[in-house]
Amino acid sequence: MEHESFEDSTVAAEMNKTFISIKVDREERPDIDNIYMTICQMLTGSGGWPLTIIMTPDKKPFFAGTYFPKETRFGRIGMIELTQKIGASWINDIDKINTSAEQITSAIQNVNDKIGTTEITEEAMHNAFEQFSKRFDNEFGGFGTSPKFPSPHNLTFLLRYWKLTGNNEALKMVELTLSSMRKGGVFDHVGFGFHRYSTDREWLLPHFEKMLYDQALLTNAYIETYQATQNVEYATVAKEIIEYVLRDMTSPEGGFYSAEDADSEGIEGKFYVWNVDEIREILDEKDAQLFITTYNISVNGNFTDESTKASTGDNIPHLKNSISEIAEKIKLNQPELESRLENIRQKLFSVRENRVHPYKDDKILTDWNGLMIAALAKSARVLNDKQIENAAIKSMDFILTTMRKPDGRLLHRSRDGEVSIQATIDDYAFVILGLLELYETTFELNYLKTAIELQETQNKYFWDNVNGGYYFTANDAEKLLTRSKDVYDGAIPSGNSVSFNNLLKLGRLTANSKFEELASQMSKTFSDVVNNAPSGTTMMLQGIDFALGNSSEVIIVGNENIEETKNLLQKLNQAFIPNKVVLFKNRDNEKDLAKIAPFTTDYEVADDEIVFYVCKNHKCNLPTSEIKTVLELLNN
Amino acid sequence: MIKIYKLFLVTLFFVSINSCGQSNKAERKDLMNNELQKTNKLINEKSPYLLQHSHNPVDWYPWGE
């Protein structure tokens, strides 16, 4: 639409004559996008981007749509005709326009007044699982046919469902999806990281854009699946994604950039594809042949253009079998094959670095950084990796010093030296998530303290005192048509869902009942939405699993510097026990910890030993130093 | 409130980066290199996405009062 219409002087002349045209970056202003997208869905029954809204000078919309061609074609009105018609109506039918704008406005203002009639129960988790079962693709993994989106929070929900019920189908869905995605073209086999989504059922031809939040959420899904299965291949994928983010998407100050475009030199995917001649030129004959066989490269190209369906001679490197299967087939031992492929990858990578890169969106968004920090912090403790831990710490330092104002409130975006735009609920919820993960990795009490401060700030400015739940915007934010409130988990989980999980964890960490009371209210507020569409609210259901299920507090008391402690922590961190919080008490922090979690004064510190208390809702078992006992207690 | 003088309507385009897939960047660069090419009011923004449209012939405004 941009090139077709907005760079066209005829369309521009019509638009400039009729409209004051406003362009919004939805990533900068998700609050605006949120409201007008809801309107588009209300009016047309569907939504999407580009989103086109026509509204009166007092921001009341009377027309909505998505893409419009330049000229009217196949019954789809074009920009030129649309602009002329609206211009004429504005003169001849102004009363009608105003009436309709008023009606639409009042409809959107009523959307959020609903409150749930019941509570969310375990039933919703079973229903969500049933919905996923029906849509699961048994051959290629993922859900539905095409396009296929990663939606990693659906997978982490299924892991919890497997843990809760022992239903192996749930784990199978996760494993087949994640292993197929890693094999497919949706993964960048040369530079690592995942593209936005697959246009086809097989995960072959992606939309090549790379988003920070996908890297964050997928790192989390792979690392949790590693915990659940102890299959090291999933840990490797998490490390690969992290390598990409730290290499290409990290600012000198430690913040993470937002995205890389799909296209370069005007062509989608150009940066990422190869033809056979290039491969043969870069690699020696043996390596070229190995790469061509392993990654399914062919002379005609291994995919067809999405719109023309023609072969292009270009190839998206992808695997049809796992590396171990390939090793067996070509009679090479696996470590040798892996090392040869890695060597090849590095050669291709350095050649690719000289190509024109896709445009990098280098704005730093607080919410997405929170997701990435959370994923890094969790990966760091599971993999026992200091470098990853330091990246998480550095980024959190950046957020807390640069994106937080002296009054303690967050801002949303940093770019080119300018930090600006009031934070939404996502900024708070995702940074708190990052802080909680970082606390569990480092046991640095400041992270927990800051998480509580931010949660209190969020409660003060975002909580709906009448119906419960958090509004998307603060009560002193720019006044838009309405304050929206959403729980649906889309490409990223909703601020409300993540907050629900945060509140439950903060409640257990501090024994402050206020946090759980808010969570309980949220379960009522959103019950109808979640019960009606459970597979669309899987992050919320992860909290339900925590609240209803077998969740624990682990209080570790002792000296963290002795070798014994490190070994035990590593074992604890490697296990898949999502429904727990962990506190660490030692000589140095006992006073400060008592302020945050008063109940910890009951546990005595000894200098030369390490003791675990496993508690369920603050009812504790006898202390133990045996990790086997700890894991048993946590799993029972 | 958006100031209205001789014009009467407000159009909003929210376009995600997703949607830019088919755009021709090389051509856009040529446009931008053309010194006669005007800039619109997006030129003072920080968003890379908005800046990419600051040389459109459409007289874009950023969201604001």
XYZ file of C-alpha atoms in Angstrom:
701
model
C 0.000 0.000 0.000
C 2.897 2.227 0.848
C 4.580 2.026 -2.536
C 1.392 1.580 -4.545
C -0.530 4.482 -3.051
C 1.450 6.618 -0.633
C 4.357 7.195 -2.974
C 1.978 7.903 -5.841
C 1.419 11.560 -6.599
C -2.192 11.121 -7.789
C -3.285 9.333 -4.628
C -1.275 11.726 -2.482
C -2.915 14.741 -4.156
C -6.399 13.330 -3.462
C -5.509 12.506 0.128
C -3.885 15.861 0.781
C -6.954 17.615 -0.622
C -9.415 15.676 1.525
C -7.708 14.414 4.670
C -5.323 15.287 7.361
C -3.386 12.065 7.098
C -1.828 10.618 10.184
C 0.596 7.746 10.359
C 1.119 5.765 13.537
C 3.823 3.224 14.363
C 1.806 0.603 16.199
C 4.857 -0.601 18.077
C 5.366 2.866 19.504
C 1.689 3.378 20.252
C 0.107 -0.015 20.883
C -2.649 1.772 22.828
C -3.895 3.566 19.711
C -3.529 0.476 17.560
C -5.402 -1.601 20.103
C -8.510 0.602 20.121
C -8.787 1.196 16.400
C -8.073 -2.441 15.582
C -10.982 -3.413 17.819
C -13.121 -0.951 15.888
C -12.011 -2.404 12.570
C -12.945 -5.882 13.783
C -16.275 -4.618 15.072
C -17.131 -2.904 11.780
C -15.752 -5.321 9.212
C -15.584 -8.631 11.081
C -11.851 -8.894 10.530
C -8.700 -6.931 11.121
C -5.036 -6.807 10.234
C -2.378 -4.432 9.095
C -2.090 -2.062 7.378
C -5.016 -0.701 9.334
C -6.893 2.171 7.754
C -9.230 4.295 9.832
C -11.136 7.377 8.771
C -12.394 9.534 11.603
C -13.781 12.925 12.479
C -11.575 15.681 13.917
C -12.526 14.587 17.446
C -11.029 11.135 16.806
C -14.350 9.346 16.333
C -14.053 6.754 13.571
C -16.740 6.159 10.953
C -14.887 3.974 8.460
C -12.386 1.158 8.888
C -10.545 -1.259 6.665
C -7.154 -2.764 6.062
C -5.516 -2.790 2.634
C -6.863 -0.762 -0.266
C -5.467 -0.894 -3.800
C -4.786 2.326 -5.659
C -7.571 1.848 -8.202
C -10.860 0.070 -7.583
C -10.591 -3.536 -8.763
C -12.588 -6.750 -8.399
C -15.181 -4.962 -6.324
C -12.562 -3.757 -3.869
C -12.686 0.020 -3.655
C -9.399 1.798 -4.397
C -7.781 4.650 -2.473
C -8.580 7.246 -5.112
C -12.276 6.440 -5.330
C -12.551 5.957 -1.566
C -11.017 9.345 -0.876
C -13.293 11.069 -3.394
C -16.406 9.368 -2.028
C -15.592 10.165 1.578
C -14.791 13.735 0.591
C -18.196 14.075 -1.071
C -20.031 12.497 1.858
C -18.312 14.831 4.258
C -19.963 17.702 2.403
C -23.333 16.138 1.548
C -23.961 13.647 4.361
C -22.182 15.119 7.311
C -25.065 14.365 9.678
C -25.055 10.699 8.735
C -21.310 10.506 9.255
C -21.553 12.135 12.644
C -24.372 9.826 13.769
C -22.471 6.774 12.705
C -19.245 8.004 14.353
C -21.182 8.536 17.593
C -22.676 5.033 17.456
C -19.327 3.393 16.827
C -17.736 5.374 19.620
C -20.368 4.404 22.139
C -20.114 0.744 21.073
C -16.362 0.674 21.706
C -16.824 2.401 25.022
C -19.162 -0.370 26.154
C -16.855 -3.233 25.162
C -14.873 -3.120 28.387
C -17.744 -2.845 30.812
C -18.292 -6.571 30.920
C -17.241 -8.560 33.942
C -17.044 -12.339 34.175
C -19.772 -14.290 35.888
C -17.724 -17.158 37.334
C -14.102 -18.182 37.957
C -11.601 -19.895 35.710
C -11.263 -23.579 36.610
C -9.136 -26.524 35.536
C -11.877 -27.302 33.028
C -10.613 -24.426 30.873
C -7.191 -26.089 30.670
C -8.741 -29.346 29.451
C -10.823 -27.454 26.932
C -7.785 -25.595 25.642
C -5.945 -28.895 25.229
C -8.915 -30.342 23.318
C -8.925 -27.346 20.993
C -5.208 -27.735 20.315
C -5.619 -31.487 19.743
C -8.198 -30.836 17.048
C -6.028 -28.316 15.233
C -2.700 -30.091 15.658
C -0.833 -31.018 12.482
C 0.384 -34.560 13.143
C 2.790 -34.497 10.243
C 4.576 -31.160 10.537
C 3.655 -29.959 13.997
C 2.083 -26.596 14.624
C -1.637 -25.894 14.533
C -3.930 -25.511 11.532
C -2.519 -25.526 8.016
C -1.122 -22.201 6.822
C 0.092 -19.703 7.663
C 1.661 -21.136 10.794
C 2.707 -18.888 13.636
C 5.055 -19.932 16.419
C 2.799 -18.816 19.346
C 5.298 -20.130 21.892
C 3.053 -19.517 24.916
C 0.697 -22.179 23.531
C 3.596 -24.624 23.656
C 4.670 -23.686 27.175
C 1.046 -24.124 28.224
C 1.054 -27.620 26.717
C 4.221 -28.447 28.664
C 2.438 -27.518 31.868
C -0.600 -29.497 30.811
C 1.621 -32.533 30.213
C 3.196 -32.061 33.639
C -0.216 -31.691 35.270
C -1.995 -34.600 33.587
C 0.785 -36.863 32.346
C -0.864 -36.748 28.916
C 1.967 -37.543 26.502
C 0.036 -36.180 23.530
C 0.599 -32.682 24.899
C 4.361 -33.183 25.052
C 4.339 -34.727 21.580
C 2.648 -31.641 20.153
C 5.342 -29.432 21.638
C 8.225 -31.605 20.513
C 7.033 -32.123 16.957
C 6.306 -28.404 16.574
C 9.639 -27.235 17.938
C 11.731 -29.797 16.076
C 9.910 -29.114 12.775
C 10.328 -25.371 13.200
C 14.039 -25.782 13.845
C 14.389 -27.889 10.684
C 12.300 -25.605 8.507
C 13.130 -22.445 6.589
C 11.383 -20.458 9.302
C 14.699 -20.875 11.148
C 17.730 -19.018 9.832
C 20.200 -21.875 9.494
C 23.097 -19.625 8.557
C 22.711 -16.762 11.043
C 20.295 -18.261 13.588
C 17.115 -16.807 15.037
C 13.563 -17.358 13.822
C 11.589 -15.553 11.146
C 8.112 -14.252 11.911
C 5.934 -17.081 10.614
C 5.645 -19.744 7.934
C 3.483 -19.134 4.875
C 3.081 -22.887 4.400
C 2.243 -25.980 6.381
C 5.800 -27.395 6.216
C 7.532 -24.389 7.843
C 9.493 -23.949 4.581
C 8.800 -20.487 3.182
C 8.685 -17.894 5.946
C 7.770 -14.278 6.091
C 11.409 -13.339 6.616
C 11.012 -10.575 9.159
C 12.673 -11.252 12.519
C 11.071 -9.887 15.660
C 12.676 -9.589 19.072
C 9.624 -10.946 20.879
C 9.628 -14.151 18.818
C 13.279 -14.735 19.719
C 12.448 -14.155 23.393
C 9.368 -16.355 23.540
C 10.907 -19.140 21.465
C 14.099 -19.173 23.540
C 11.834 -19.653 26.539
C 9.880 -22.460 24.843
C 13.014 -24.334 23.750
C 14.695 -24.009 27.130
C 11.596 -25.243 28.953
C 11.276 -28.157 26.542
C 14.899 -28.983 27.262
C 14.053 -28.994 30.969
C 11.025 -31.192 30.370
C 12.760 -33.724 28.097
C 16.446 -33.312 28.994
C 17.036 -33.557 25.232
C 20.059 -31.361 24.663
C 19.009 -30.512 21.081
C 16.431 -28.084 22.472
C 19.061 -26.412 24.644
C 21.212 -25.978 21.538
C 18.404 -24.163 19.706
C 17.943 -21.816 22.662
C 21.673 -21.060 22.577
C 21.535 -20.419 18.828
C 18.690 -17.930 19.172
C 20.560 -16.191 21.971
C 23.709 -16.058 19.844
C 21.742 -14.244 17.140
C 20.200 -11.761 19.579
C 23.474 -10.951 21.331
C 25.339 -10.695 18.015
C 22.898 -8.703 15.876
C 20.190 -7.239 18.072
C 21.978 -5.780 21.083
C 22.853 -2.111 21.528
C 26.187 -1.077 23.048
C 24.311 -0.173 26.255
C 22.798 -3.656 26.435
C 19.237 -2.940 25.285
C 17.735 -5.112 22.557
C 16.596 -3.806 19.181
C 13.095 -4.486 17.906
C 13.211 -6.167 14.509
C 14.849 -6.816 11.177
C 12.881 -6.290 7.969
C 11.904 -9.128 5.671
C 13.300 -7.525 2.560
C 16.565 -6.080 1.373
C 17.279 -4.410 -1.965
C 13.533 -4.388 -2.451
C 13.114 -8.159 -2.411
C 11.682 -10.185 0.420
C 14.105 -12.790 1.731
C 16.919 -11.807 -0.658
C 19.431 -11.669 2.201
C 18.613 -15.215 3.306
C 18.492 -17.280 0.081
C 21.196 -18.990 -1.962
C 21.581 -20.438 -5.423
C 23.648 -23.485 -6.250
C 26.359 -21.570 -8.120
C 27.043 -19.368 -5.128
C 27.364 -22.380 -2.858
C 29.789 -24.056 -5.221
C 31.813 -20.882 -5.505
C 32.141 -20.365 -1.754
C 32.697 -23.936 -0.644
C 35.043 -26.618 -1.908
C 33.445 -29.455 -3.833
C 33.017 -31.833 -0.911
C 31.580 -29.234 1.413
C 29.331 -27.843 -1.297
C 27.913 -31.297 -1.920
C 27.401 -31.894 1.794
C 25.618 -28.572 2.222
C 23.479 -29.096 -0.887
C 22.367 -32.553 0.258
C 21.879 -31.699 3.901
C 20.002 -28.438 3.382
C 17.993 -29.499 0.312
C 19.469 -27.045 -2.147
C 18.620 -27.511 -5.836
C 19.395 -25.888 -9.160
C 15.788 -24.822 -9.721
C 15.429 -23.575 -6.195
C 13.637 -25.297 -3.356
C 10.612 -23.045 -3.008
C 8.238 -21.232 -5.293
C 7.483 -17.557 -5.178
C 4.484 -17.008 -2.935
C 2.479 -14.968 -5.447
C 3.632 -16.231 -8.851
C 4.231 -19.870 -7.762
C 7.254 -19.874 -10.077
C 10.637 -21.380 -9.261
C 13.304 -18.774 -8.770
C 16.532 -20.746 -8.531
C 16.807 -19.517 -4.970
C 17.004 -21.828 -1.997
C 16.068 -21.542 1.627
C 18.420 -23.820 3.566
C 16.320 -26.276 5.562
C 16.509 -29.809 6.886
C 14.200 -32.687 6.121
C 15.701 -34.986 8.730
C 17.445 -34.461 12.012
C 21.232 -34.260 12.025
C 21.480 -37.674 13.681
C 19.322 -39.231 10.946
C 21.407 -37.546 8.268
C 24.629 -38.726 9.918
C 23.335 -42.270 9.820
C 22.237 -41.979 6.213
C 25.538 -40.680 4.903
C 27.544 -42.894 7.280
C 29.360 -40.189 9.158
C 29.563 -39.974 12.892
C 27.404 -37.222 14.279
C 30.061 -35.036 15.962
C 32.095 -35.048 12.751
C 29.066 -34.129 10.657
C 28.158 -31.367 13.093
C 31.620 -29.914 13.047
C 31.783 -29.934 9.236
C 28.367 -28.297 8.979
C 29.366 -25.660 11.519
C 32.496 -24.931 9.546
C 30.403 -24.536 6.374
C 27.882 -22.375 8.186
C 30.592 -19.974 9.287
C 31.906 -19.639 5.738
C 28.462 -18.903 4.360
C 27.749 -16.555 7.229
C 30.818 -14.448 6.548
C 29.927 -14.217 2.848
C 26.372 -13.270 3.763
C 27.611 -10.531 6.066
C 28.815 -8.697 2.956
C 25.359 -8.638 1.415
C 23.059 -5.650 1.840
C 21.372 -6.327 5.171
C 17.655 -5.995 5.761
C 16.769 -2.764 7.524
C 17.114 -3.024 11.291
C 14.489 -1.354 13.434
C 16.813 -0.232 16.178
C 14.296 1.289 18.541
C 14.446 -0.255 21.997
C 11.059 -1.141 23.464
C 10.718 -1.698 27.186
C 8.085 -4.443 26.973
C 9.902 -6.581 24.417
C 13.167 -6.127 26.311
C 11.408 -7.443 29.403
C 10.486 -10.615 27.498
C 14.035 -11.063 26.208
C 15.565 -10.495 29.641
C 13.199 -13.079 31.140
C 14.198 -15.630 28.479
C 17.914 -14.942 28.945
C 17.725 -15.095 32.719
C 15.909 -18.419 32.641
C 18.282 -19.846 30.011
C 21.300 -18.661 32.000
C 20.302 -20.609 35.093
C 19.206 -23.718 33.199
C 22.409 -23.776 31.144
C 24.542 -22.453 34.007
C 25.951 -19.842 31.620
C 27.492 -16.648 33.021
C 27.754 -14.873 29.687
C 24.018 -15.166 29.104
C 23.346 -14.111 32.675
C 25.501 -11.014 32.222
C 23.607 -10.058 29.055
C 20.340 -10.253 30.990
C 21.785 -8.173 33.831
C 23.195 -5.555 31.485
C 19.911 -5.168 29.650
C 17.943 -4.907 32.894
C 20.389 -2.261 34.141
C 19.779 -0.363 30.929
C 16.001 -0.564 31.357
C 16.058 0.461 35.015
C 18.446 3.363 34.538
C 17.339 4.648 31.123
C 13.681 3.692 30.731
C 12.598 4.475 34.296
C 11.881 8.001 35.441
C 12.948 9.400 38.839
C 9.346 8.944 40.043
C 9.683 5.200 39.430
C 7.463 5.013 36.346
C 8.500 3.398 33.100
C 8.737 4.834 29.606
C 8.094 2.754 26.504
C 10.660 3.519 23.813
C 14.257 4.606 23.409
C 15.811 5.563 20.115
C 18.502 7.892 18.890
C 19.073 9.281 22.392
C 15.403 10.013 23.020
C 13.529 8.113 25.720
C 9.819 8.744 25.453
C 6.187 7.564 25.290
C 4.260 6.616 28.391
C 4.429 2.938 29.319
C 1.497 0.568 28.897
C 0.633 -2.433 31.019
C 2.864 -4.593 28.790
C 5.927 -2.571 29.733
C 5.272 -3.093 33.430
C 4.164 -6.726 33.221
C 7.054 -7.885 31.026
C 9.740 -6.003 32.972
C 8.380 -7.453 36.225
C 8.526 -10.886 34.592
C 12.163 -10.207 33.657
C 12.944 -9.077 37.209
C 11.396 -12.194 38.746
C 13.370 -14.457 36.410
C 16.543 -12.499 37.056
C 16.026 -12.779 40.810
C 15.662 -16.552 40.554
C 18.874 -16.694 38.530
C 21.056 -14.339 40.582
C 19.255 -14.125 43.971
C 20.121 -10.440 43.910
C 17.452 -9.028 46.201
C 17.282 -5.695 44.413
C 15.537 -7.345 41.476
C 12.806 -8.669 43.724
C 12.491 -5.329 45.473
C 12.161 -3.529 42.147
C 9.611 -6.065 40.914
C 7.435 -5.290 43.939
C 7.825 -1.534 43.444
C 6.855 -1.772 39.797
C 3.908 -4.041 40.601
C 2.657 -1.456 43.080
C 3.070 1.308 40.529
C 1.200 -0.786 37.983
C -1.600 -1.439 40.480
C -1.909 2.251 41.213
C -2.141 3.440 37.613
C -3.666 0.535 35.674
C -6.022 -1.429 37.935
C -9.764 -1.166 37.232
C -11.255 -0.487 40.659
C -14.771 -1.253 39.489
C -14.501 -4.429 37.437
C -10.991 -5.674 38.183
C -8.171 -6.414 35.761
C -5.682 -3.948 34.341
C -6.395 -1.353 31.699
C -3.962 -1.224 28.811
C -3.100 2.408 29.595
C -2.431 4.348 32.802
C -5.207 6.432 34.355
C -3.293 9.606 33.490
C -2.371 8.555 29.942
C -3.437 10.507 26.860
C -7.211 10.286 26.682
C -8.244 8.119 23.750
C -11.757 6.968 22.850
C -11.705 4.405 25.608
C -9.302 2.627 27.966
C -9.083 -0.870 26.573
C -8.603 -3.964 28.686
C -7.473 -7.167 27.062
C -6.566 -10.681 28.119
C -6.195 -12.375 24.723
C -2.705 -13.832 24.155
C -1.801 -13.083 20.531
C 1.676 -12.885 18.986
C 2.802 -11.943 22.461
C 1.004 -12.778 25.703
C -1.262 -10.048 27.046
C -0.195 -7.737 29.838
C -3.081 -9.013 31.942
C -2.088 -12.675 31.517
C 1.527 -12.009 32.403
C 0.463 -9.831 35.344
C -1.766 -12.642 36.581
C 1.291 -14.932 36.710
C 3.458 -12.204 38.257
C 0.922 -11.508 41.005
C 0.655 -15.177 41.923
C 4.435 -15.480 42.146
C 4.842 -12.248 44.106
C 2.150 -13.478 46.465
C 4.104 -16.629 47.208
C 7.472 -14.863 47.395
C 6.302 -12.252 49.896
C 3.315 -13.932 51.592
C 1.576 -10.599 51.077
C -2.050 -11.590 50.462
C -2.791 -8.415 48.503
C -1.133 -9.836 45.397
C -3.174 -13.041 45.414
C -6.366 -11.105 46.048
C -5.803 -9.116 42.873
C -5.044 -12.333 40.980
C -8.213 -13.911 42.298
C -10.223 -10.908 41.141
C -8.640 -11.240 37.677
C -9.760 -14.850 37.483
C -13.332 -13.617 37.966
C -13.052 -10.587 35.686
C -11.740 -12.581 32.749
C -13.564 -15.857 33.407
C -16.054 -15.540 30.548
C -13.404 -14.647 27.991
C -11.085 -17.452 29.071
C -13.826 -20.054 29.389
C -15.179 -19.163 25.952
C -11.817 -19.183 24.166
C -9.338 -21.073 26.352
C -6.828 -21.771 23.573
C -6.601 -18.004 22.960
C -5.596 -17.265 26.538
C -2.921 -19.855 27.284
C -0.689 -17.511 29.265
C -3.587 -16.844 31.588
C -4.088 -20.614 31.880
C -0.455 -21.037 32.890
C -1.285 -18.874 35.891
C -4.382 -20.963 36.564
C -2.143 -24.031 36.569
C 0.031 -22.298 39.168
C -2.913 -21.149 41.274
C -4.883 -24.410 41.275
C -2.159 -26.946 40.850
C 0.833 -28.260 42.639
C 2.859 -25.106 43.264
C 5.581 -24.594 45.827
C 7.879 -22.149 47.508
C 11.460 -23.228 47.889
C 13.426 -21.408 50.566
C 17.123 -22.103 50.321
C 19.128 -21.208 53.370
C 22.897 -21.232 53.535
C 26.079 -20.047 51.918
C 25.847 -19.610 48.154
C 29.608 -19.588 47.692
C 30.285 -23.162 48.632
C 30.613 -25.661 45.817
C 27.844 -27.821 47.256
C 25.337 -24.975 46.865
C 26.231 -24.423 43.237
C 25.847 -28.100 42.430
C 22.482 -28.363 44.120
C 21.173 -25.196 42.486
C 22.234 -26.434 39.099
C 20.267 -29.618 39.581
C 17.243 -27.712 40.790
C 17.455 -25.330 37.833
C 17.721 -28.081 35.259
C 14.471 -29.747 36.271
C 11.146 -28.713 34.737
C 9.240 -27.411 37.760
C 7.493 -24.321 36.434
C 5.129 -23.862 39.361
C 7.541 -22.781 42.002
C 9.164 -19.683 43.423
C 12.607 -19.744 45.001
C 14.052 -17.539 47.736
C 17.634 -17.564 48.885
C 18.616 -16.547 52.392
C 22.176 -16.071 53.605
C 24.025 -14.134 56.309
C 24.357 -11.022 54.145
C 20.795 -10.644 52.993
C 18.743 -11.960 55.928
C 17.710 -8.527 57.220
C 16.721 -7.183 53.817
C 14.995 -10.399 52.894
C 12.969 -10.245 56.108
C 11.588 -6.875 55.027
C 10.357 -8.320 51.731
C 9.420 -11.805 52.942
C 8.890 -11.619 56.733
C 8.201 -15.339 57.018
C 11.860 -16.109 56.183
C 12.981 -15.078 59.673
C 11.904 -18.540 60.806
C 14.763 -20.217 58.958
C 18.222 -20.272 60.540
C 21.335 -19.745 58.423
C 24.334 -22.001 58.905
C 27.664 -21.060 57.300
C 28.863 -24.412 56.145
C 25.760 -26.077 54.867
C 22.876 -25.614 52.528
C 19.313 -26.459 53.436
C 16.148 -26.511 51.332
C 12.679 -25.931 52.699
C 9.951 -26.989 50.300
C 6.640 -25.369 51.207
C 3.161 -25.454 49.700
C 1.261 -22.280 50.378
C 3.683 -21.586 53.218
C 3.183 -24.942 54.890
C 6.687 -26.365 54.930
C 8.152 -29.820 54.901
C 11.145 -30.737 57.042
C 14.366 -29.167 55.739
C 16.624 -31.290 53.595
C 20.002 -31.074 51.903
C 19.226 -33.890 49.499
C 18.353 -32.621 46.026
C 16.570 -35.902 45.321
C 14.215 -35.253 48.217
C 13.706 -31.646 47.087
C 12.740 -32.733 43.586
C 10.431 -35.419 44.929
C 8.680 -32.955 47.188
C 8.318 -30.496 44.315
C 6.925 -33.108 41.984
C 4.439 -34.541 44.462
C -7.098 17.970 19.481
C -5.901 17.867 15.898
C -5.939 21.287 14.354
C -8.220 21.532 11.378
C -8.131 24.465 9.035
C -9.322 23.993 5.499
C -9.366 20.202 5.701
C -12.029 18.186 7.355
C -11.110 14.586 7.678
C -8.549 12.645 9.520
C -7.172 9.426 8.190
C -5.144 7.058 10.204
C -2.918 4.480 8.812
C -1.429 2.061 11.180
C 0.941 -0.002 9.228
C 3.011 -2.630 10.840
C 6.479 -3.332 9.604
C 4.994 -6.651 8.480
C 3.194 -4.973 5.707
C 6.221 -3.441 4.102
C 7.252 -6.690 2.503
C 6.464 -5.840 -1.072
C 7.703 -2.291 -1.050
C 10.489 -1.404 -3.333
C 13.238 0.009 -1.189
C 15.727 0.598 -3.951
C 13.240 2.796 -5.683
C 12.440 4.530 -2.446
C 16.095 5.297 -2.000
C 16.149 6.967 -5.415
C 13.230 9.075 -4.363
C 15.005 10.046 -1.203
C 18.150 10.934 -3.064
C 16.229 13.324 -5.194
C 16.944 16.693 -3.644
C 13.688 18.107 -4.881
C 11.824 15.496 -2.884
C 9.836 17.184 -0.153
C 9.676 15.974 3.385
C 6.475 15.772 5.410
C 5.940 16.169 9.124
C 7.197 12.712 9.963
C 10.753 13.940 9.423
C 11.107 14.967 13.077
C 9.987 11.612 14.470
C 12.227 8.959 16.060
C 10.400 5.847 14.899
C 12.350 4.204 12.045
C 9.015 3.219 10.532
C 7.668 6.762 10.487
C 10.972 8.084 9.195
C 10.737 5.666 6.272
C 7.609 7.556 5.202
C 8.885 11.057 5.766
C 9.464 11.549 2.045
C 6.058 10.350 0.849
C 4.107 12.850 -1.245
C 1.259 12.249 1.214
C 1.494 15.032 3.739
C 1.657 12.759 6.787
C 1.335 14.048 10.307
C 2.451 12.146 13.358
C -0.212 11.406 15.971
C -0.526 14.406 18.258
C -2.344 17.540 19.249
